[in-house]
Amino acid sequence: MRSASLLGTTHSTFPEPAMAHVAVWICSIIVWDAEVRVPGPSNSLEVTVPIEQVPEPGARLGMRLHNHGFNSWRFVSVELHRH
C-alpha cells in the first residue's frame, strides 16, 4: 500500500458560518477532496490518503481552493509513504 500525507494550515474570518472546498491532486488524480468550516482559527490540517500509483519525479501537484472571507491558506508538504 502507498499513501501520501498532506499538510497545510489555514486561518479564516467570515461574518457567517460557511464551508470552504479544497482539493489536492497529483498528476491528474484527485487524492484529497474535502469541505472545511469557515470561519475558523489558525489550524493545521494533516491527512493521509491512499494512492494507487507512485508519481514520477517532477510530477505536477495541484491545489484548488474555493472559500469565503479573508483567508490565509498555506500548503506545507506532501510526503509519500511506501508500506
PDB file of N, CA, C and O in Angstrom:
ATOM      1  N   MET A   1       0.837  -1.184   0.000  1.00  0.00           N
ATOM      2  CA  MET A   1       0.000   0.000   0.000  1.00  0.00           C
ATOM      3  C   MET A   1       0.876   1.239   0.000  1.00  0.00           C
ATOM      4  O   MET A   1       1.912   1.281   0.633  1.00  0.00           O
ATOM      5  N   ARG A   2       0.449   2.237  -0.699  1.00  0.00           N
ATOM      6  CA  ARG A   2       1.146   3.520  -0.724  1.00  0.00           C
ATOM      7  C   ARG A   2       0.186   4.582  -0.221  1.00  0.00           C
ATOM      8  O   ARG A   2      -1.017   4.503  -0.442  1.00  0.00           O
ATOM      9  N   SER A   3       0.724   5.595   0.414  1.00  0.00           N
ATOM     10  CA  SER A   3      -0.115   6.700   0.863  1.00  0.00           C
ATOM     11  C   SER A   3       0.676   7.990   0.768  1.00  0.00           C
ATOM     12  O   SER A   3       1.897   7.988   0.671  1.00  0.00           O
ATOM     13  N   ALA A   4      -0.050   9.084   0.784  1.00  0.00           N
ATOM     14  CA  ALA A   4       0.563  10.405   0.779  1.00  0.00           C
ATOM     15  C   ALA A   4       0.011  11.175   1.960  1.00  0.00           C
ATOM     16  O   ALA A   4      -1.190  11.126   2.231  1.00  0.00           O
ATOM     17  N   SER A   5       0.882  11.865   2.685  1.00  0.00           N
ATOM     18  CA  SER A   5       0.450  12.739   3.771  1.00  0.00           C
ATOM     19  C   SER A   5       0.486  14.167   3.255  1.00  0.00           C
ATOM     20  O   SER A   5       1.484  14.605   2.677  1.00  0.00           O
ATOM     21  N   LEU A   6      -0.606  14.877   3.446  1.00  0.00           N
ATOM     22  CA  LEU A   6      -0.726  16.264   3.009  1.00  0.00           C
ATOM     23  C   LEU A   6      -0.828  17.125   4.252  1.00  0.00           C
ATOM     24  O   LEU A   6      -1.582  16.818   5.171  1.00  0.00           O
ATOM     25  N   LEU A   7      -0.083  18.196   4.302  1.00  0.00           N
ATOM     26  CA  LEU A   7      -0.094  19.064   5.471  1.00  0.00           C
ATOM     27  C   LEU A   7      -0.272  20.502   5.022  1.00  0.00           C
ATOM     28  O   LEU A   7       0.414  20.968   4.115  1.00  0.00           O
ATOM     29  N   GLY A   8      -1.205  21.181   5.656  1.00  0.00           N
ATOM     30  CA  GLY A   8      -1.439  22.583   5.347  1.00  0.00           C
ATOM     31  C   GLY A   8      -1.961  23.293   6.577  1.00  0.00           C
ATOM     32  O   GLY A   8      -2.341  22.672   7.559  1.00  0.00           O
ATOM     33  N   THR A   9      -1.996  24.619   6.521  1.00  0.00           N
ATOM     34  CA  THR A   9      -2.534  25.407   7.618  1.00  0.00           C
ATOM     35  C   THR A   9      -3.530  26.398   7.069  1.00  0.00           C
ATOM     36  O   THR A   9      -3.474  26.786   5.904  1.00  0.00           O
ATOM     37  N   THR A  10      -4.465  26.795   7.916  1.00  0.00           N
ATOM     38  CA  THR A  10      -5.495  27.728   7.489  1.00  0.00           C
ATOM     39  C   THR A  10      -5.859  28.683   8.620  1.00  0.00           C
ATOM     40  O   THR A  10      -5.747  28.342   9.788  1.00  0.00           O
ATOM     41  N   HIS A  11      -6.303  29.849   8.261  1.00  0.00           N
ATOM     42  CA  HIS A  11      -6.896  30.814   9.180  1.00  0.00           C
ATOM     43  C   HIS A  11      -7.914  31.584   8.351  1.00  0.00           C
ATOM     44  O   HIS A  11      -7.630  31.994   7.240  1.00  0.00           O
ATOM     45  N   SER A  12      -9.117  31.747   8.879  1.00  0.00           N
ATOM     46  CA  SER A  12     -10.122  32.449   8.084  1.00  0.00           C
ATOM     47  C   SER A  12     -11.019  33.286   8.978  1.00  0.00           C
ATOM     48  O   SER A  12     -11.235  32.986  10.136  1.00  0.00           O
ATOM     49  N   THR A  13     -11.542  34.343   8.381  1.00  0.00           N
ATOM     50  CA  THR A  13     -12.556  35.162   9.031  1.00  0.00           C
ATOM     51  C   THR A  13     -13.681  35.358   8.032  1.00  0.00           C
ATOM     52  O   THR A  13     -13.447  35.541   6.834  1.00  0.00           O
ATOM     53  N   PHE A  14     -14.896  35.274   8.501  1.00  0.00           N
ATOM     54  CA  PHE A  14     -16.072  35.461   7.665  1.00  0.00           C
ATOM     55  C   PHE A  14     -17.223  35.751   8.616  1.00  0.00           C
ATOM     56  O   PHE A  14     -17.316  35.120   9.676  1.00  0.00           O
ATOM     57  N   PRO A  15     -18.105  36.707   8.283  1.00  0.00           N
ATOM     58  CA  PRO A  15     -19.144  37.089   9.241  1.00  0.00           C
ATOM     59  C   PRO A  15     -20.184  35.996   9.517  1.00  0.00           C
ATOM     60  O   PRO A  15     -20.846  36.034  10.539  1.00  0.00           O
ATOM     61  N   GLU A  16     -20.324  35.028   8.629  1.00  0.00           N
ATOM     62  CA  GLU A  16     -21.313  33.968   8.809  1.00  0.00           C
ATOM     63  C   GLU A  16     -20.645  32.611   8.615  1.00  0.00           C
ATOM     64  O   GLU A  16     -19.693  32.492   7.850  1.00  0.00           O
ATOM     65  N   PRO A  17     -21.153  31.573   9.258  1.00  0.00           N
ATOM     66  CA  PRO A  17     -20.616  30.232   9.024  1.00  0.00           C
ATOM     67  C   PRO A  17     -20.787  29.824   7.565  1.00  0.00           C
ATOM     68  O   PRO A  17     -21.814  30.116   6.946  1.00  0.00           O
ATOM     69  N   ALA A  18     -19.774  29.195   7.020  1.00  0.00           N
ATOM     70  CA  ALA A  18     -19.808  28.743   5.627  1.00  0.00           C
ATOM     71  C   ALA A  18     -18.864  27.549   5.494  1.00  0.00           C
ATOM     72  O   ALA A  18     -18.236  27.133   6.462  1.00  0.00           O
ATOM     73  N   MET A  19     -18.782  27.026   4.294  1.00  0.00           N
ATOM     74  CA  MET A  19     -17.889  25.903   4.022  1.00  0.00           C
ATOM     75  C   MET A  19     -16.910  26.307   2.922  1.00  0.00           C
ATOM     76  O   MET A  19     -17.296  26.949   1.940  1.00  0.00           O
ATOM     77  N   ALA A  20     -15.662  25.936   3.093  1.00  0.00           N
ATOM     78  CA  ALA A  20     -14.650  26.100   2.049  1.00  0.00           C
ATOM     79  C   ALA A  20     -14.461  24.739   1.390  1.00  0.00           C
ATOM     80  O   ALA A  20     -14.625  23.698   2.036  1.00  0.00           O
ATOM     81  N   HIS A  21     -14.117  24.736   0.127  1.00  0.00           N
ATOM     82  CA  HIS A  21     -13.853  23.485  -0.590  1.00  0.00           C
ATOM     83  C   HIS A  21     -12.386  23.483  -0.976  1.00  0.00           C
ATOM     84  O   HIS A  21     -11.881  24.445  -1.548  1.00  0.00           O
ATOM     85  N   VAL A  22     -11.686  22.389  -0.658  1.00  0.00           N
ATOM     86  CA  VAL A  22     -10.274  22.270  -1.017  1.00  0.00           C
ATOM     87  C   VAL A  22     -10.049  20.894  -1.640  1.00  0.00           C
ATOM     88  O   VAL A  22     -10.620  19.907  -1.206  1.00  0.00           O
ATOM     89  N   ALA A  23      -9.270  20.876  -2.700  1.00  0.00           N
ATOM     90  CA  ALA A  23      -8.924  19.620  -3.366  1.00  0.00           C
ATOM     91  C   ALA A  23      -7.445  19.657  -3.734  1.00  0.00           C
ATOM     92  O   ALA A  23      -6.902  20.705  -4.074  1.00  0.00           O
ATOM     93  N   VAL A  24      -6.799  18.495  -3.638  1.00  0.00           N
ATOM     94  CA  VAL A  24      -5.388  18.360  -3.995  1.00  0.00           C
ATOM     95  C   VAL A  24      -5.267  17.214  -4.979  1.00  0.00           C
ATOM     96  O   VAL A  24      -5.907  16.173  -4.821  1.00  0.00           O
ATOM     97  N   TRP A  25      -4.451  17.413  -6.014  1.00  0.00           N
ATOM     98  CA  TRP A  25      -4.228  16.339  -6.968  1.00  0.00           C
ATOM     99  C   TRP A  25      -2.760  16.184  -7.288  1.00  0.00           C
ATOM    100  O   TRP A  25      -1.969  17.115  -7.150  1.00  0.00           O
ATOM    101  N   ILE A  26      -2.393  14.960  -7.622  1.00  0.00           N
ATOM    102  CA  ILE A  26      -1.042  14.624  -8.074  1.00  0.00           C
ATOM    103  C   ILE A  26      -1.209  14.058  -9.467  1.00  0.00           C
ATOM    104  O   ILE A  26      -2.016  13.143  -9.663  1.00  0.00           O
ATOM    105  N   CYS A  27      -0.440  14.574 -10.423  1.00  0.00           N
ATOM    106  CA  CYS A  27      -0.676  14.315 -11.854  1.00  0.00           C
ATOM    107  C   CYS A  27      -2.096  14.794 -12.114  1.00  0.00           C
ATOM    108  O   CYS A  27      -2.409  15.900 -11.808  1.00  0.00           O
ATOM    109  N   SER A  28      -2.977  13.996 -12.601  1.00  0.00           N
ATOM    110  CA  SER A  28      -4.359  14.436 -12.804  1.00  0.00           C
ATOM    111  C   SER A  28      -5.313  13.673 -11.890  1.00  0.00           C
ATOM    112  O   SER A  28      -6.520  13.689 -12.089  1.00  0.00           O
ATOM    113  N   ILE A  29      -4.775  13.033 -10.847  1.00  0.00           N
ATOM    114  CA  ILE A  29      -5.585  12.216  -9.952  1.00  0.00           C
ATOM    115  C   ILE A  29      -5.856  12.985  -8.663  1.00  0.00           C
ATOM    116  O   ILE A  29      -4.924  13.379  -7.956  1.00  0.00           O
ATOM    117  N   ILE A  30      -7.133  13.194  -8.356  1.00  0.00           N
ATOM    118  CA  ILE A  30      -7.504  13.864  -7.106  1.00  0.00           C
ATOM    119  C   ILE A  30      -7.226  12.904  -5.957  1.00  0.00           C
ATOM    120  O   ILE A  30      -7.739  11.790  -5.934  1.00  0.00           O
ATOM    121  N   VAL A  31      -6.390  13.343  -5.014  1.00  0.00           N
ATOM    122  CA  VAL A  31      -6.042  12.493  -3.876  1.00  0.00           C
ATOM    123  C   VAL A  31      -6.731  12.947  -2.588  1.00  0.00           C
ATOM    124  O   VAL A  31      -6.786  12.197  -1.621  1.00  0.00           O
ATOM    125  N   TRP A  32      -7.236  14.178  -2.576  1.00  0.00           N
ATOM    126  CA  TRP A  32      -7.973  14.654  -1.405  1.00  0.00           C
ATOM    127  C   TRP A  32      -8.968  15.694  -1.854  1.00  0.00           C
ATOM    128  O   TRP A  32      -8.641  16.599  -2.621  1.00  0.00           O
ATOM    129  N   ASP A  33     -10.197  15.576  -1.378  1.00  0.00           N
ATOM    130  CA  ASP A  33     -11.283  16.480  -1.740  1.00  0.00           C
ATOM    131  C   ASP A  33     -12.142  16.629  -0.488  1.00  0.00           C
ATOM    132  O   ASP A  33     -12.690  15.636  -0.005  1.00  0.00           O
ATOM    133  N   ALA A  34     -12.209  17.827   0.084  1.00  0.00           N
ATOM    134  CA  ALA A  34     -12.899  17.982   1.367  1.00  0.00           C
ATOM    135  C   ALA A  34     -13.536  19.359   1.491  1.00  0.00           C
ATOM    136  O   ALA A  34     -13.186  20.292   0.771  1.00  0.00           O
ATOM    137  N   GLU A  35     -14.452  19.455   2.443  1.00  0.00           N
ATOM    138  CA  GLU A  35     -15.021  20.727   2.842  1.00  0.00           C
ATOM    139  C   GLU A  35     -14.513  21.053   4.243  1.00  0.00           C
ATOM    140  O   GLU A  35     -14.396  20.159   5.089  1.00  0.00           O
ATOM    141  N   VAL A  36     -14.196  22.330   4.466  1.00  0.00           N
ATOM    142  CA  VAL A  36     -13.670  22.787   5.747  1.00  0.00           C
ATOM    143  C   VAL A  36     -14.535  23.951   6.218  1.00  0.00           C
ATOM    144  O   VAL A  36     -14.813  24.871   5.446  1.00  0.00           O
ATOM    145  N   ARG A  37     -14.965  23.912   7.480  1.00  0.00           N
ATOM    146  CA  ARG A  37     -15.792  25.004   8.014  1.00  0.00           C
ATOM    147  C   ARG A  37     -14.992  26.296   8.121  1.00  0.00           C
ATOM    148  O   ARG A  37     -13.860  26.294   8.572  1.00  0.00           O
ATOM    149  N   VAL A  38     -15.625  27.386   7.703  1.00  0.00           N
ATOM    150  CA  VAL A  38     -15.081  28.722   7.915  1.00  0.00           C
ATOM    151  C   VAL A  38     -16.196  29.556   8.545  1.00  0.00           C
ATOM    152  O   VAL A  38     -17.365  29.293   8.277  1.00  0.00           O
ATOM    153  N   PRO A  39     -15.898  30.504   9.383  1.00  0.00           N
ATOM    154  CA  PRO A  39     -14.552  30.891   9.783  1.00  0.00           C
ATOM    155  C   PRO A  39     -13.971  29.899  10.776  1.00  0.00           C
ATOM    156  O   PRO A  39     -14.675  29.039  11.304  1.00  0.00           O
ATOM    157  N   GLY A  40     -12.690  30.084  11.025  1.00  0.00           N
ATOM    158  CA  GLY A  40     -12.033  29.218  11.980  1.00  0.00           C
ATOM    159  C   GLY A  40     -10.694  29.797  12.386  1.00  0.00           C
ATOM    160  O   GLY A  40     -10.137  30.645  11.709  1.00  0.00           O
ATOM    161  N   PRO A  41     -10.180  29.328  13.505  1.00  0.00           N
ATOM    162  CA  PRO A  41      -8.870  29.797  13.968  1.00  0.00           C
ATOM    163  C   PRO A  41      -7.760  29.174  13.135  1.00  0.00           C
ATOM    164  O   PRO A  41      -7.997  28.256  12.347  1.00  0.00           O
ATOM    165  N   SER A  42      -6.552  29.659  13.330  1.00  0.00           N
ATOM    166  CA  SER A  42      -5.403  29.024  12.689  1.00  0.00           C
ATOM    167  C   SER A  42      -5.411  27.555  13.055  1.00  0.00           C
ATOM    168  O   SER A  42      -5.636  27.193  14.208  1.00  0.00           O
ATOM    169  N   ASN A  43      -5.177  26.720  12.087  1.00  0.00           N
ATOM    170  CA  ASN A  43      -5.308  25.295  12.301  1.00  0.00           C
ATOM    171  C   ASN A  43      -4.406  24.562  11.316  1.00  0.00           C
ATOM    172  O   ASN A  43      -4.216  25.010  10.198  1.00  0.00           O
ATOM    173  N   SER A  44      -3.874  23.452  11.744  1.00  0.00           N
ATOM    174  CA  SER A  44      -3.124  22.585  10.833  1.00  0.00           C
ATOM    175  C   SER A  44      -4.031  21.451  10.397  1.00  0.00           C
ATOM    176  O   SER A  44      -4.739  20.869  11.221  1.00  0.00           O
ATOM    177  N   LEU A  45      -4.027  21.184   9.125  1.00  0.00           N
ATOM    178  CA  LEU A  45      -4.784  20.068   8.572  1.00  0.00           C
ATOM    179  C   LEU A  45      -3.773  19.048   8.073  1.00  0.00           C
ATOM    180  O   LEU A  45      -2.934  19.364   7.245  1.00  0.00           O
ATOM    181  N   GLU A  46      -3.844  17.850   8.598  1.00  0.00           N
ATOM    182  CA  GLU A  46      -2.961  16.795   8.117  1.00  0.00           C
ATOM    183  C   GLU A  46      -3.809  15.586   7.804  1.00  0.00           C
ATOM    184  O   GLU A  46      -4.573  15.123   8.653  1.00  0.00           O
ATOM    185  N   VAL A  47      -3.714  15.105   6.579  1.00  0.00           N
ATOM    186  CA  VAL A  47      -4.470  13.923   6.172  1.00  0.00           C
ATOM    187  C   VAL A  47      -3.518  12.951   5.490  1.00  0.00           C
ATOM    188  O   VAL A  47      -2.534  13.354   4.877  1.00  0.00           O
ATOM    189  N   THR A  48      -3.817  11.678   5.630  1.00  0.00           N
ATOM    190  CA  THR A  48      -3.076  10.650   4.915  1.00  0.00           C
ATOM    191  C   THR A  48      -4.074   9.947   4.014  1.00  0.00           C
ATOM    192  O   THR A  48      -5.129   9.504   4.479  1.00  0.00           O
ATOM    193  N   VAL A  49      -3.769   9.900   2.743  1.00  0.00           N
ATOM    194  CA  VAL A  49      -4.683   9.324   1.759  1.00  0.00           C
ATOM    195  C   VAL A  49      -3.998   8.195   1.010  1.00  0.00           C
ATOM    196  O   VAL A  49      -2.800   8.259   0.734  1.00  0.00           O
ATOM    197  N   PRO A  50      -4.738   7.117   0.691  1.00  0.00           N
ATOM    198  CA  PRO A  50      -4.141   6.050  -0.105  1.00  0.00           C
ATOM    199  C   PRO A  50      -3.968   6.504  -1.553  1.00  0.00           C
ATOM    200  O   PRO A  50      -4.783   7.268  -2.070  1.00  0.00           O
ATOM    201  N   ILE A  51      -2.893   6.091  -2.185  1.00  0.00           N
ATOM    202  CA  ILE A  51      -2.708   6.357  -3.614  1.00  0.00           C
ATOM    203  C   ILE A  51      -2.349   5.035  -4.291  1.00  0.00           C
ATOM    204  O   ILE A  51      -1.695   4.182  -3.702  1.00  0.00           O
ATOM    205  N   GLU A  52      -2.835   4.869  -5.501  1.00  0.00           N
ATOM    206  CA  GLU A  52      -2.638   3.604  -6.199  1.00  0.00           C
ATOM    207  C   GLU A  52      -1.406   3.591  -7.078  1.00  0.00           C
ATOM    208  O   GLU A  52      -0.900   2.537  -7.426  1.00  0.00           O
ATOM    209  N   GLN A  53      -0.915   4.755  -7.431  1.00  0.00           N
ATOM    210  CA  GLN A  53       0.190   4.842  -8.385  1.00  0.00           C
ATOM    211  C   GLN A  53       1.237   5.808  -7.853  1.00  0.00           C
ATOM    212  O   GLN A  53       0.902   6.903  -7.407  1.00  0.00           O
ATOM    213  N   VAL A  54       2.490   5.405  -7.877  1.00  0.00           N
ATOM    214  CA  VAL A  54       3.569   6.283  -7.424  1.00  0.00           C
ATOM    215  C   VAL A  54       3.825   7.336  -8.496  1.00  0.00           C
ATOM    216  O   VAL A  54       4.061   7.001  -9.652  1.00  0.00           O
ATOM    217  N   PRO A  55       3.765   8.615  -8.137  1.00  0.00           N
ATOM    218  CA  PRO A  55       4.033   9.667  -9.115  1.00  0.00           C
ATOM    219  C   PRO A  55       5.491   9.637  -9.576  1.00  0.00           C
ATOM    220  O   PRO A  55       6.392   9.315  -8.801  1.00  0.00           O
ATOM    221  N   GLU A  56       5.699   9.978 -10.826  1.00  0.00           N
ATOM    222  CA  GLU A  56       7.057  10.089 -11.365  1.00  0.00           C
ATOM    223  C   GLU A  56       7.744  11.307 -10.747  1.00  0.00           C
ATOM    224  O   GLU A  56       7.077  12.269 -10.365  1.00  0.00           O
ATOM    225  N   PRO A  57       9.066  11.296 -10.646  1.00  0.00           N
ATOM    226  CA  PRO A  57       9.772  12.502 -10.188  1.00  0.00           C
ATOM    227  C   PRO A  57       9.381  13.692 -11.075  1.00  0.00           C
ATOM    228  O   PRO A  57       9.285  13.553 -12.291  1.00  0.00           O
ATOM    229  N   GLY A  58       9.121  14.814 -10.461  1.00  0.00           N
ATOM    230  CA  GLY A  58       8.724  16.005 -11.199  1.00  0.00           C
ATOM    231  C   GLY A  58       7.243  16.049 -11.538  1.00  0.00           C
ATOM    232  O   GLY A  58       6.804  16.943 -12.259  1.00  0.00           O
ATOM    233  N   ALA A  59       6.456  15.098 -11.021  1.00  0.00           N
ATOM    234  CA  ALA A  59       5.017  15.086 -11.287  1.00  0.00           C
ATOM    235  C   ALA A  59       4.392  16.381 -10.783  1.00  0.00           C
ATOM    236  O   ALA A  59       4.813  16.935  -9.773  1.00  0.00           O
ATOM    237  N   ARG A  60       3.373  16.850 -11.482  1.00  0.00           N
ATOM    238  CA  ARG A  60       2.710  18.097 -11.099  1.00  0.00           C
ATOM    239  C   ARG A  60       1.759  17.866  -9.937  1.00  0.00           C
ATOM    240  O   ARG A  60       1.043  16.877  -9.883  1.00  0.00           O
ATOM    241  N   LEU A  61       1.773  18.808  -9.019  1.00  0.00           N
ATOM    242  CA  LEU A  61       0.911  18.802  -7.859  1.00  0.00           C
ATOM    243  C   LEU A  61       0.009  20.022  -7.962  1.00  0.00           C
ATOM    244  O   LEU A  61       0.481  21.110  -8.308  1.00  0.00           O
ATOM    245  N   GLY A  62      -1.271  19.860  -7.689  1.00  0.00           N
ATOM    246  CA  GLY A  62      -2.190  20.994  -7.772  1.00  0.00           C
ATOM    247  C   GLY A  62      -3.080  21.086  -6.551  1.00  0.00           C
ATOM    248  O   GLY A  62      -3.303  20.101  -5.851  1.00  0.00           O
ATOM    249  N   MET A  63      -3.570  22.292  -6.307  1.00  0.00           N
ATOM    250  CA  MET A  63      -4.493  22.525  -5.196  1.00  0.00           C
ATOM    251  C   MET A  63      -5.555  23.488  -5.676  1.00  0.00           C
ATOM    252  O   MET A  63      -5.246  24.498  -6.308  1.00  0.00           O
ATOM    253  N   ARG A  64      -6.817  23.167  -5.395  1.00  0.00           N
ATOM    254  CA  ARG A  64      -7.929  24.058  -5.716  1.00  0.00           C
ATOM    255  C   ARG A  64      -8.569  24.467  -4.408  1.00  0.00           C
ATOM    256  O   ARG A  64      -8.829  23.634  -3.546  1.00  0.00           O
ATOM    257  N   LEU A  65      -8.824  25.750  -4.262  1.00  0.00           N
ATOM    258  CA  LEU A  65      -9.434  26.270  -3.047  1.00  0.00           C
ATOM    259  C   LEU A  65     -10.574  27.200  -3.430  1.00  0.00           C
ATOM    260  O   LEU A  65     -10.392  28.124  -4.212  1.00  0.00           O
ATOM    261  N   HIS A  66     -11.751  26.930  -2.899  1.00  0.00           N
ATOM    262  CA  HIS A  66     -12.910  27.799  -3.091  1.00  0.00           C
ATOM    263  C   HIS A  66     -13.449  28.092  -1.704  1.00  0.00           C
ATOM    264  O   HIS A  66     -13.863  27.182  -0.993  1.00  0.00           O
ATOM    265  N   ASN A  67     -13.375  29.344  -1.306  1.00  0.00           N
ATOM    266  CA  ASN A  67     -13.796  29.680   0.050  1.00  0.00           C
ATOM    267  C   ASN A  67     -14.317  31.097   0.123  1.00  0.00           C
ATOM    268  O   ASN A  67     -14.413  31.797  -0.867  1.00  0.00           O
ATOM    269  N   HIS A  68     -14.676  31.533   1.339  1.00  0.00           N
ATOM    270  CA  HIS A  68     -15.304  32.829   1.567  1.00  0.00           C
ATOM    271  C   HIS A  68     -14.506  33.607   2.601  1.00  0.00           C
ATOM    272  O   HIS A  68     -13.854  33.029   3.441  1.00  0.00           O
ATOM    273  N   GLY A  69     -14.603  34.929   2.551  1.00  0.00           N
ATOM    274  CA  GLY A  69     -13.997  35.763   3.576  1.00  0.00           C
ATOM    275  C   GLY A  69     -12.503  35.956   3.367  1.00  0.00           C
ATOM    276  O   GLY A  69     -11.934  35.618   2.349  1.00  0.00           O
ATOM    277  N   PHE A  70     -11.873  36.526   4.375  1.00  0.00           N
ATOM    278  CA  PHE A  70     -10.432  36.754   4.368  1.00  0.00           C
ATOM    279  C   PHE A  70      -9.768  35.485   4.873  1.00  0.00           C
ATOM    280  O   PHE A  70     -10.073  35.015   5.962  1.00  0.00           O
ATOM    281  N   ASN A  71      -8.871  34.936   4.080  1.00  0.00           N
ATOM    282  CA  ASN A  71      -8.262  33.654   4.421  1.00  0.00           C
ATOM    283  C   ASN A  71      -6.772  33.657   4.175  1.00  0.00           C
ATOM    284  O   ASN A  71      -6.268  34.378   3.329  1.00  0.00           O
ATOM    285  N   SER A  72      -6.119  32.791   4.882  1.00  0.00           N
ATOM    286  CA  SER A  72      -4.713  32.530   4.649  1.00  0.00           C
ATOM    287  C   SER A  72      -4.546  31.020   4.660  1.00  0.00           C
ATOM    288  O   SER A  72      -4.719  30.383   5.701  1.00  0.00           O
ATOM    289  N   TRP A  73      -4.264  30.443   3.523  1.00  0.00           N
ATOM    290  CA  TRP A  73      -4.046  29.001   3.405  1.00  0.00           C
ATOM    291  C   TRP A  73      -2.607  28.793   2.978  1.00  0.00           C
ATOM    292  O   TRP A  73      -2.104  29.471   2.086  1.00  0.00           O
ATOM    293  N   ARG A  74      -1.949  27.839   3.582  1.00  0.00           N
ATOM    294  CA  ARG A  74      -0.563  27.548   3.251  1.00  0.00           C
ATOM    295  C   ARG A  74      -0.431  26.047   3.019  1.00  0.00           C
ATOM    296  O   ARG A  74      -0.739  25.253   3.889  1.00  0.00           O
ATOM    297  N   PHE A  75      -0.011  25.683   1.823  1.00  0.00           N
ATOM    298  CA  PHE A  75       0.230  24.275   1.518  1.00  0.00           C
ATOM    299  C   PHE A  75       1.652  23.989   1.932  1.00  0.00           C
ATOM    300  O   PHE A  75       2.587  24.579   1.415  1.00  0.00           O
ATOM    301  N   VAL A  76       1.858  23.100   2.903  1.00  0.00           N
ATOM    302  CA  VAL A  76       3.161  22.928   3.512  1.00  0.00           C
ATOM    303  C   VAL A  76       3.964  21.802   2.870  1.00  0.00           C
ATOM    304  O   VAL A  76       5.100  22.000   2.468  1.00  0.00           O
ATOM    305  N   SER A  77       3.388  20.588   2.776  1.00  0.00           N
ATOM    306  CA  SER A  77       4.194  19.491   2.257  1.00  0.00           C
ATOM    307  C   SER A  77       3.328  18.324   1.797  1.00  0.00           C
ATOM    308  O   SER A  77       2.171  18.208   2.163  1.00  0.00           O
ATOM    309  N   VAL A  78       3.966  17.483   1.010  1.00  0.00           N
ATOM    310  CA  VAL A  78       3.415  16.182   0.622  1.00  0.00           C
ATOM    311  C   VAL A  78       4.516  15.172   0.849  1.00  0.00           C
ATOM    312  O   VAL A  78       5.658  15.386   0.445  1.00  0.00           O
ATOM    313  N   GLU A  79       4.194  14.098   1.517  1.00  0.00           N
ATOM    314  CA  GLU A  79       5.184  13.027   1.739  1.00  0.00           C
ATOM    315  C   GLU A  79       4.597  11.721   1.232  1.00  0.00           C
ATOM    316  O   GLU A  79       3.440  11.408   1.478  1.00  0.00           O
ATOM    317  N   LEU A  80       5.402  10.955   0.522  1.00  0.00           N
ATOM    318  CA  LEU A  80       4.993   9.662   0.005  1.00  0.00           C
ATOM    319  C   LEU A  80       5.473   8.574   0.941  1.00  0.00           C
ATOM    320  O   LEU A  80       6.639   8.562   1.340  1.00  0.00           O
ATOM    321  N   HIS A  81       4.567   7.671   1.302  1.00  0.00           N
ATOM    322  CA  HIS A  81       4.901   6.562   2.201  1.00  0.00           C
ATOM    323  C   HIS A  81       4.700   5.255   1.436  1.00  0.00           C
ATOM    324  O   HIS A  81       3.676   5.061   0.797  1.00  0.00           O
ATOM    325  N   ARG A  82       5.650   4.372   1.519  1.00  0.00           N
ATOM    326  CA  ARG A  82       5.515   3.030   0.940  1.00  0.00           C
ATOM    327  C   ARG A  82       5.439   2.046   2.096  1.00  0.00           C
ATOM    328  O   ARG A  82       6.358   1.955   2.886  1.00  0.00           O
ATOM    329  N   HIS A  83       4.328   1.353   2.199  1.00  0.00           N
ATOM    330  CA  HIS A  83       4.106   0.436   3.322  1.00  0.00           C
ATOM    331  C   HIS A  83       4.427  -0.985   2.910  1.00  0.00           C
ATOM    332  O   HIS A  83       4.206  -1.397   1.842  1.00  0.00           O
TER     333      HIS A  83
END
